[in-house]
Short mmCIF file of C-alpha atoms in Angstrom, two decimals:
data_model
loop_
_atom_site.label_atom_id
_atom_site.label_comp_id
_atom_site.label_asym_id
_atom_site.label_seq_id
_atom_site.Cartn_x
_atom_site.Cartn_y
_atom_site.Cartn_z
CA UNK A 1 -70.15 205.92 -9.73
CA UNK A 2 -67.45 204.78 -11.47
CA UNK A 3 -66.46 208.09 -13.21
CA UNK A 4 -62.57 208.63 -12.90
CA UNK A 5 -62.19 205.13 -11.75
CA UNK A 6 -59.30 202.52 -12.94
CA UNK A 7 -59.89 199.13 -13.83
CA UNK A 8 -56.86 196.85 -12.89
CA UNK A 9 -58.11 193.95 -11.62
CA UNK A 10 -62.12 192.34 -12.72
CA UNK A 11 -63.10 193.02 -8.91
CA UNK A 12 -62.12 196.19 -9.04
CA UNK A 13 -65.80 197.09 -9.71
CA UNK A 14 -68.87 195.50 -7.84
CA UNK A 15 -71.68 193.59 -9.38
CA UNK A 16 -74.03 196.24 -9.42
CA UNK A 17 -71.68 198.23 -11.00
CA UNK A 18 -70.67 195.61 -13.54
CA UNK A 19 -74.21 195.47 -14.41
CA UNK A 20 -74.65 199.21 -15.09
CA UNK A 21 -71.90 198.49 -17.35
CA UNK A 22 -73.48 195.32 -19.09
CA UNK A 23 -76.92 197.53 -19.13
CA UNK A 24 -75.64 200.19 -21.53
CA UNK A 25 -73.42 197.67 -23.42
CA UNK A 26 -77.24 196.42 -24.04
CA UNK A 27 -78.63 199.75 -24.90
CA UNK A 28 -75.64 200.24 -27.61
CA UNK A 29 -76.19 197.17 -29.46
CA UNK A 30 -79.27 197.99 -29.80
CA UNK A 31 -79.24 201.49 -31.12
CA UNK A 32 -75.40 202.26 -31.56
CA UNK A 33 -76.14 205.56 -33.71
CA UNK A 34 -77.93 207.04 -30.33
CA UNK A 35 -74.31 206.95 -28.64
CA UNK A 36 -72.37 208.14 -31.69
CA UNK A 37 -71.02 211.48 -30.51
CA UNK A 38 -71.05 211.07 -26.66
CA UNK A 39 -67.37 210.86 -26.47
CA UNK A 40 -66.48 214.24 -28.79
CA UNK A 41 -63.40 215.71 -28.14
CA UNK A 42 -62.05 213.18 -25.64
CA UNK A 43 -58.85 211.10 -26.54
CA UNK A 44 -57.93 207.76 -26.03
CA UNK A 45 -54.53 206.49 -25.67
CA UNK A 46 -53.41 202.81 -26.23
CA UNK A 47 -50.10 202.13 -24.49
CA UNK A 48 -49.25 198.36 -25.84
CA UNK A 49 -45.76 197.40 -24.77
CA UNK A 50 -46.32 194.01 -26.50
CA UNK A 51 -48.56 192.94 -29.27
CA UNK A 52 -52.37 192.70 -29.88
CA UNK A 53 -54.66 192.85 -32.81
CA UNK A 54 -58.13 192.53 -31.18
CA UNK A 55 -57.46 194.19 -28.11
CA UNK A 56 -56.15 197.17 -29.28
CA UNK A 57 -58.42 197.23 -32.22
CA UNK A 58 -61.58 196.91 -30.45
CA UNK A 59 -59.95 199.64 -27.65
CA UNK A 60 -59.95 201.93 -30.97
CA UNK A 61 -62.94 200.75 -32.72
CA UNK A 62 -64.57 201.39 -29.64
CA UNK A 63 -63.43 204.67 -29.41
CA UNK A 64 -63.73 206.06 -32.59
CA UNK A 65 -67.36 204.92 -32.63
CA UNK A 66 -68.42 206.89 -29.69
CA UNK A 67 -67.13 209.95 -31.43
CA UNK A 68 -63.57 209.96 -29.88
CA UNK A 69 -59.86 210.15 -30.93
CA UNK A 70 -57.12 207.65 -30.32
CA UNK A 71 -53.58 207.74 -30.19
CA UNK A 72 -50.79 205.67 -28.81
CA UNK A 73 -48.13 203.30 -29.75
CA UNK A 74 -48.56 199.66 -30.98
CA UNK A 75 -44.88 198.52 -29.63
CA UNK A 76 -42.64 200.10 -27.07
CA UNK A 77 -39.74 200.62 -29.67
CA UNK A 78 -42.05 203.19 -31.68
CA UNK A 79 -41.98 205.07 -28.26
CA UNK A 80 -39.70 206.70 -26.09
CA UNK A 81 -39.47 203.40 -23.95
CA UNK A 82 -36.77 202.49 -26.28
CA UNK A 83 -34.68 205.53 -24.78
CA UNK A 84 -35.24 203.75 -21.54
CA UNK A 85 -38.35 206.43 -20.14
CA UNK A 86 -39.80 205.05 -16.78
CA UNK A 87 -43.70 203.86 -16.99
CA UNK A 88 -44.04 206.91 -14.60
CA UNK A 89 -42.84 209.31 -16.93
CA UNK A 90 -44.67 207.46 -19.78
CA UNK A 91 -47.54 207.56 -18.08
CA UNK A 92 -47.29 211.36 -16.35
CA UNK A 93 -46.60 212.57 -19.75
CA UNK A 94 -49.34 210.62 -22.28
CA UNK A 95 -51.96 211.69 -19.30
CA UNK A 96 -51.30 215.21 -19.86
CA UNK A 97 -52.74 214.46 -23.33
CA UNK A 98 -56.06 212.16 -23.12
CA UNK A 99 -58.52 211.76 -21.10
CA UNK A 100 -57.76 207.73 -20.52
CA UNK A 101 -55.34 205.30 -21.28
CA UNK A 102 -55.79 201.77 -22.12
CA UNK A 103 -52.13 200.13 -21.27
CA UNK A 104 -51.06 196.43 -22.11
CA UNK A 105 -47.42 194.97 -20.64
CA UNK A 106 -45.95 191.44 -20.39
CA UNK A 107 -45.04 192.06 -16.84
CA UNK A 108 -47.67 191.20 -14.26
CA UNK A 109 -48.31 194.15 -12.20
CA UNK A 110 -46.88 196.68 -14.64
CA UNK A 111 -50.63 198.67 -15.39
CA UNK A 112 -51.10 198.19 -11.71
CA UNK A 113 -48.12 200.62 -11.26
CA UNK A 114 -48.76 202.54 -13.92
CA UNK A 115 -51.96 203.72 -12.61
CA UNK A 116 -50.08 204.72 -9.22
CA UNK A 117 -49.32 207.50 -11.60
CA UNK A 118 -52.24 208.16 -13.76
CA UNK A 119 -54.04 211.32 -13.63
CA UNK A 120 -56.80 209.69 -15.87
CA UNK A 121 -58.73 206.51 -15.83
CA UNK A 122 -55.98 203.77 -16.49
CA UNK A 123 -57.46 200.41 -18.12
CA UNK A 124 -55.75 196.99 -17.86
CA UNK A 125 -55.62 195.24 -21.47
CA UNK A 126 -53.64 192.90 -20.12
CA UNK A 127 -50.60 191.83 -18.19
CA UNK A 128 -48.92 189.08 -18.53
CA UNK A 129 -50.08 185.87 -17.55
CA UNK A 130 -51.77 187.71 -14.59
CA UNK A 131 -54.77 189.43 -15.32
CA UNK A 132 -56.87 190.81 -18.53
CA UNK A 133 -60.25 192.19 -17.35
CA UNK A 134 -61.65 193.95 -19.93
CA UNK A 135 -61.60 190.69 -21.55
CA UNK A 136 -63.54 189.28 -18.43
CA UNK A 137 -66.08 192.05 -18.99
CA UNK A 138 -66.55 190.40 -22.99
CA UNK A 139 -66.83 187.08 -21.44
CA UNK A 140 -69.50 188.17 -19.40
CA UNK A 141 -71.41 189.85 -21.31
CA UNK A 142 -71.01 187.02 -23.71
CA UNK A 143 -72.08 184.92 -21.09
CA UNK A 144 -74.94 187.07 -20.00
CA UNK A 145 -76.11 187.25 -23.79
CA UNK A 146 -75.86 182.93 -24.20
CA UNK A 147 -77.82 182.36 -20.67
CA UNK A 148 -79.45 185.34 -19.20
CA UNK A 149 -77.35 184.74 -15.97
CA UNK A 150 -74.29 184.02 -14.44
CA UNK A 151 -75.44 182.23 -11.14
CA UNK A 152 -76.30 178.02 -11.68
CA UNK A 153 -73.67 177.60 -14.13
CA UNK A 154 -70.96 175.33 -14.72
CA UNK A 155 -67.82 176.30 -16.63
CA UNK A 156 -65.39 174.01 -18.70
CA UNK A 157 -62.09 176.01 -19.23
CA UNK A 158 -60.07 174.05 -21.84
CA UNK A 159 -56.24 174.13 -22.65
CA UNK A 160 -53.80 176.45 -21.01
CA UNK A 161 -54.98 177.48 -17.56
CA UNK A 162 -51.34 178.03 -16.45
CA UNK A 163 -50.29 181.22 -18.53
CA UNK A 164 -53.75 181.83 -19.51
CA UNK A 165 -54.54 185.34 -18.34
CA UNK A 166 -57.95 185.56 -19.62
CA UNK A 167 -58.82 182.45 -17.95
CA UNK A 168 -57.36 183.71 -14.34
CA UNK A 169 -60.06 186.85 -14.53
CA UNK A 170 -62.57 184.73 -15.55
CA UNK A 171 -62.43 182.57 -12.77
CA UNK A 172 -61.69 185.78 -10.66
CA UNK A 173 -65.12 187.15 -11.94
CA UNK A 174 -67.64 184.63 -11.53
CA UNK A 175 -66.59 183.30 -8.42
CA UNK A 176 -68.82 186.09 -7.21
CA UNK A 177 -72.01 184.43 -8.41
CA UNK A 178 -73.69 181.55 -6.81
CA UNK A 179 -73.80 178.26 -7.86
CA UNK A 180 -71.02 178.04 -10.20
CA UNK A 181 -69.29 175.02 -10.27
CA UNK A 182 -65.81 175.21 -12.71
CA UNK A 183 -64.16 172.36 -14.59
CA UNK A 184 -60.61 172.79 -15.14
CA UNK A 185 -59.47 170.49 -18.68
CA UNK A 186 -55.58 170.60 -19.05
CA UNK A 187 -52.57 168.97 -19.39
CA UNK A 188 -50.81 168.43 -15.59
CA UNK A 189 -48.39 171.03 -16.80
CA UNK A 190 -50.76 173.77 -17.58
CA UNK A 191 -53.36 173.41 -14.79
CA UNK A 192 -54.24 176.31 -13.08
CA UNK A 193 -51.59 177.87 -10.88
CA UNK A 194 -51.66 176.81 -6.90
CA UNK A 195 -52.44 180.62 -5.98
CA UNK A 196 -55.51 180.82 -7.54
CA UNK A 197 -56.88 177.69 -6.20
CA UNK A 198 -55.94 178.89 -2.65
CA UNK A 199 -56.92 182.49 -2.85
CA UNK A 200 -60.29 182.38 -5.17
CA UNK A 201 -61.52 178.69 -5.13
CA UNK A 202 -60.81 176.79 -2.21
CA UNK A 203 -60.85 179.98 -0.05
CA UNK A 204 -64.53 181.07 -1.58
CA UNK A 205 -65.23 176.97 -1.47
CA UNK A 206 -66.16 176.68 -4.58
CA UNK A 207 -66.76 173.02 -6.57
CA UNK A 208 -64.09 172.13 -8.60
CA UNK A 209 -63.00 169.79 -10.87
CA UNK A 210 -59.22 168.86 -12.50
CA UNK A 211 -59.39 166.74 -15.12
CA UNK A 212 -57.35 165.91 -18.39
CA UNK A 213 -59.63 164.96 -21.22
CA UNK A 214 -62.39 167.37 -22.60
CA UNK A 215 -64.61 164.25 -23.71
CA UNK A 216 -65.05 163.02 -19.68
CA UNK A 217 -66.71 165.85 -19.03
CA UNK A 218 -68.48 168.24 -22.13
CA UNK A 219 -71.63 166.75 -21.84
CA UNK A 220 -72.06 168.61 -17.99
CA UNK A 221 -71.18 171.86 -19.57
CA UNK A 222 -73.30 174.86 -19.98
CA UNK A 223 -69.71 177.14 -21.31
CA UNK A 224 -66.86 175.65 -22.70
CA UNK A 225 -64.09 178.15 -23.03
CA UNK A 226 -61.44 177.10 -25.16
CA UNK A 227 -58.02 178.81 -24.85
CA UNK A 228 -54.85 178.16 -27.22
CA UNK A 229 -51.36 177.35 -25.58
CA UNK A 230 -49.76 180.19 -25.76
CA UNK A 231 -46.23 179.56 -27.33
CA UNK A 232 -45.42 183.42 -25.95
CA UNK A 233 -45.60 182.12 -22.50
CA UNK A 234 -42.95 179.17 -22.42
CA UNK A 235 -39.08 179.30 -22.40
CA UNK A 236 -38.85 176.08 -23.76
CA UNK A 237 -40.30 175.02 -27.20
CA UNK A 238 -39.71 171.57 -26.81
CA UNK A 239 -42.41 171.60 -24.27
CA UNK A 240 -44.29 173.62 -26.30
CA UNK A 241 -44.16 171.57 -29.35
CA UNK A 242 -45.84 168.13 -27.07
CA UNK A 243 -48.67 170.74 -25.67
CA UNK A 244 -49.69 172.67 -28.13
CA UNK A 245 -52.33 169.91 -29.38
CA UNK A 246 -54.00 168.83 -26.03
CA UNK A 247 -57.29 169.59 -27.13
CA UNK A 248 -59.28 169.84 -30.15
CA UNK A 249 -62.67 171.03 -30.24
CA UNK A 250 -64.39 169.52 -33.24
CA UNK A 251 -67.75 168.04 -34.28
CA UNK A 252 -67.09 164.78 -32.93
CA UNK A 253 -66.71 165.91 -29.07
CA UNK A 254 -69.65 168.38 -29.44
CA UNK A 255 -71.78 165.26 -30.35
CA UNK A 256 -71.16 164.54 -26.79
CA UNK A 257 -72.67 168.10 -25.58
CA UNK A 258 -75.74 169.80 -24.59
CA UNK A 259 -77.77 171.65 -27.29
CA UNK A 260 -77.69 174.59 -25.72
CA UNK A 261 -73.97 174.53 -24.61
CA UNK A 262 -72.27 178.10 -25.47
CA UNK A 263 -68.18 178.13 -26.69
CA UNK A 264 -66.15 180.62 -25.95
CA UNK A 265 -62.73 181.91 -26.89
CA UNK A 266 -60.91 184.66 -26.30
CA UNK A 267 -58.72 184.31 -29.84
CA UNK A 268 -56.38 184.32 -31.31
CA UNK A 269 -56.95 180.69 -32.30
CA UNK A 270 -54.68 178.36 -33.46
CA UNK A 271 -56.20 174.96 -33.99
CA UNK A 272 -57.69 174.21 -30.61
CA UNK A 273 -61.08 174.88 -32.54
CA UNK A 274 -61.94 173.04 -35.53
CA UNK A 275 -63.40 174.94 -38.86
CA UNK A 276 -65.77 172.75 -38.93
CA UNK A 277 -67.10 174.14 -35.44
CA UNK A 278 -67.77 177.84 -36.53
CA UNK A 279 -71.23 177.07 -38.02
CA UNK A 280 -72.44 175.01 -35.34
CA UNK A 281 -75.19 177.56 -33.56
CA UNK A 282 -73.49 177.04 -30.05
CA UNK A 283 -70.22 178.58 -31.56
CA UNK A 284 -70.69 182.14 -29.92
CA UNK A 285 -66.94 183.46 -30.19
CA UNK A 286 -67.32 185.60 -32.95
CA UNK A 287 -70.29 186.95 -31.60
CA UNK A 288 -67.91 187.24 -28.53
CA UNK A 289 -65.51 189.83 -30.30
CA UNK A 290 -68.33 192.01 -31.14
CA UNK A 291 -69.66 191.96 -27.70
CA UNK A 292 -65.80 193.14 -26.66
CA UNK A 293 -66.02 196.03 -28.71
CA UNK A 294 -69.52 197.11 -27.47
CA UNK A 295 -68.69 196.60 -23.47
CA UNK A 296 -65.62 198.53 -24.01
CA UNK A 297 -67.49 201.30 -25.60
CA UNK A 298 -69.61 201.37 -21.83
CA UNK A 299 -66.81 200.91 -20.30
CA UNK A 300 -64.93 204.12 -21.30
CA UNK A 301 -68.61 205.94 -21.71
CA UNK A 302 -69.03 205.00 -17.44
CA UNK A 303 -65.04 206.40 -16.72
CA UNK A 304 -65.33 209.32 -18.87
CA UNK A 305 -68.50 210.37 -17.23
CA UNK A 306 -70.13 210.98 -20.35
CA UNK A 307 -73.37 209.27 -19.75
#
């Protein structure tokens, strides 16, 4: 049951339960109007000490489209973080309103503490460069959607894998499946960071490979998920400025890959993915925003206890 529950952390919740949670994502894309009114009379609040557009959005959209209300803040200095409140207090006070809270922060950790607090279901849209699950949940179900699986697979993440939160859960998430075998395409600066090789991939022994140039390895991959450097996430824009065009997905490179290869990408874009790219039929990243909206709406159906 995972009424009442937070979600912090992608293995916070088991498989099984992350299917039961895929399963009704299923069940609303395919008749949306049957779930229209489940969530009457329940409020959502969207605590997002720095900025999002699709995150927040689709927290709302989802929302709103199961019948609920939202409220919230968009920036801390619309709130009373700007008078210096505590995210206890914050977080003691907006749960006296709603029924669940949906809380991004640029400090790792922060929703983690936060939910220390909570007397409603406190979701992680992201901290940081540490950890964004319900982003991991979209993936997956994107994933699920482009191969019917998740075990067998292997996995080309592309660009920043350093400050690249999504990518972190990700690799967090499937390294519970069997069979997958990731390949990690970055710059030596932006590989992914030492703890997650120790703690998740070489303590789970799963295959791995570092390399530097997408066009080595594309043709071996069944997902490609691209990610942008994030210009956010460095205190020097010098070093930004030489990263920042690594990699390029365009029509040339995808010559090199298989026909039924699926790409991925969390978004905001900047030009790590070619125009040119969106028609192409293994381009499934728009599809993936929709899919974010829709697992979000089971997500906060499942903690509400509404169905």
């Amino acid at each position: 049951m995972l009424v009442g529950k937070h979600l912090i952390d992608p293995q916070d919740f088991s498989i099984e339960e992350l299917e039961d949670i895929f399963n009704l994502a299923d069940k609303i894309i395919e008749n949306e109007r049957e779930f229209k009114n489940i969530c009457n009379g329940k409020i959502l609040a969207t605590l997002f000490y720095e900025p999002s557009t699709r995150t927040r959005f689709s927290f709302e959209a989802a929302m709103l489209r199961l019948g609920g209300e939202v409220i919230g803040f968009s920036e801390p200095s619309s709130s009373s973080v700007k008078k210096g409140e505590s995210i206890p207090d914050t977080i003691r006070t907006v749960g006296s309103y709603v029924d669940i809270i949906a809380m991004r922060h640029p400090k790792e950790g922060a929703p983690k503490y936060a939910s220390f607090y909570s007397p409603v279901p406190l979701i992680n849209a992201g901290d940081g460069g540490h950890q964004h699950p319900t982003q991991t949940l979209t993936d997956l179900l994107t994933i699920r959607k482009a191969k019917g699986s998740f075990n067998n697979l292997t996995i080309g993440l592309c660009g920043d894998l350093k400050f690249g939160r999504t990518v972190h859960s990700l690799i967090k998430a499937l390294s519970r499946y069997n069979g997958i075998k990731f390949i990690l395409i970055s710059p030596k600066e932006l590989q992914v960071p030492d703890y997650i090789k120790a703690e998740i991939l070489n303590k789970k022994s799963i295959d791995y490979l570092e390399v530097e140039r997408l066009e080595e390895t594309i043709k071996e991959l069944d997902i490609l998920y691209m990610t942008r450097v994030q210009k956010e996430r460095f205190f020097n824009e010098a070093d930004y400025i030489r990263l920042k065009d690594s990699y390029i997905l365009d029509k040339k490179k995808l010559k090199l890959a298989k026909k039924d290869l699926a790409i991925l990408h969390p978004l905001p874009r900047v030009n790590e993915i070619s125009y040119e790219v969106d028609e192409d039929p293994r381009a499934f990243y728009f599809k993936q925003v929709k899919y974010g909206m829709y697992v979000r709406m089971a997500l906060i159906s499942k903690l509400l206890g509404v169905i």
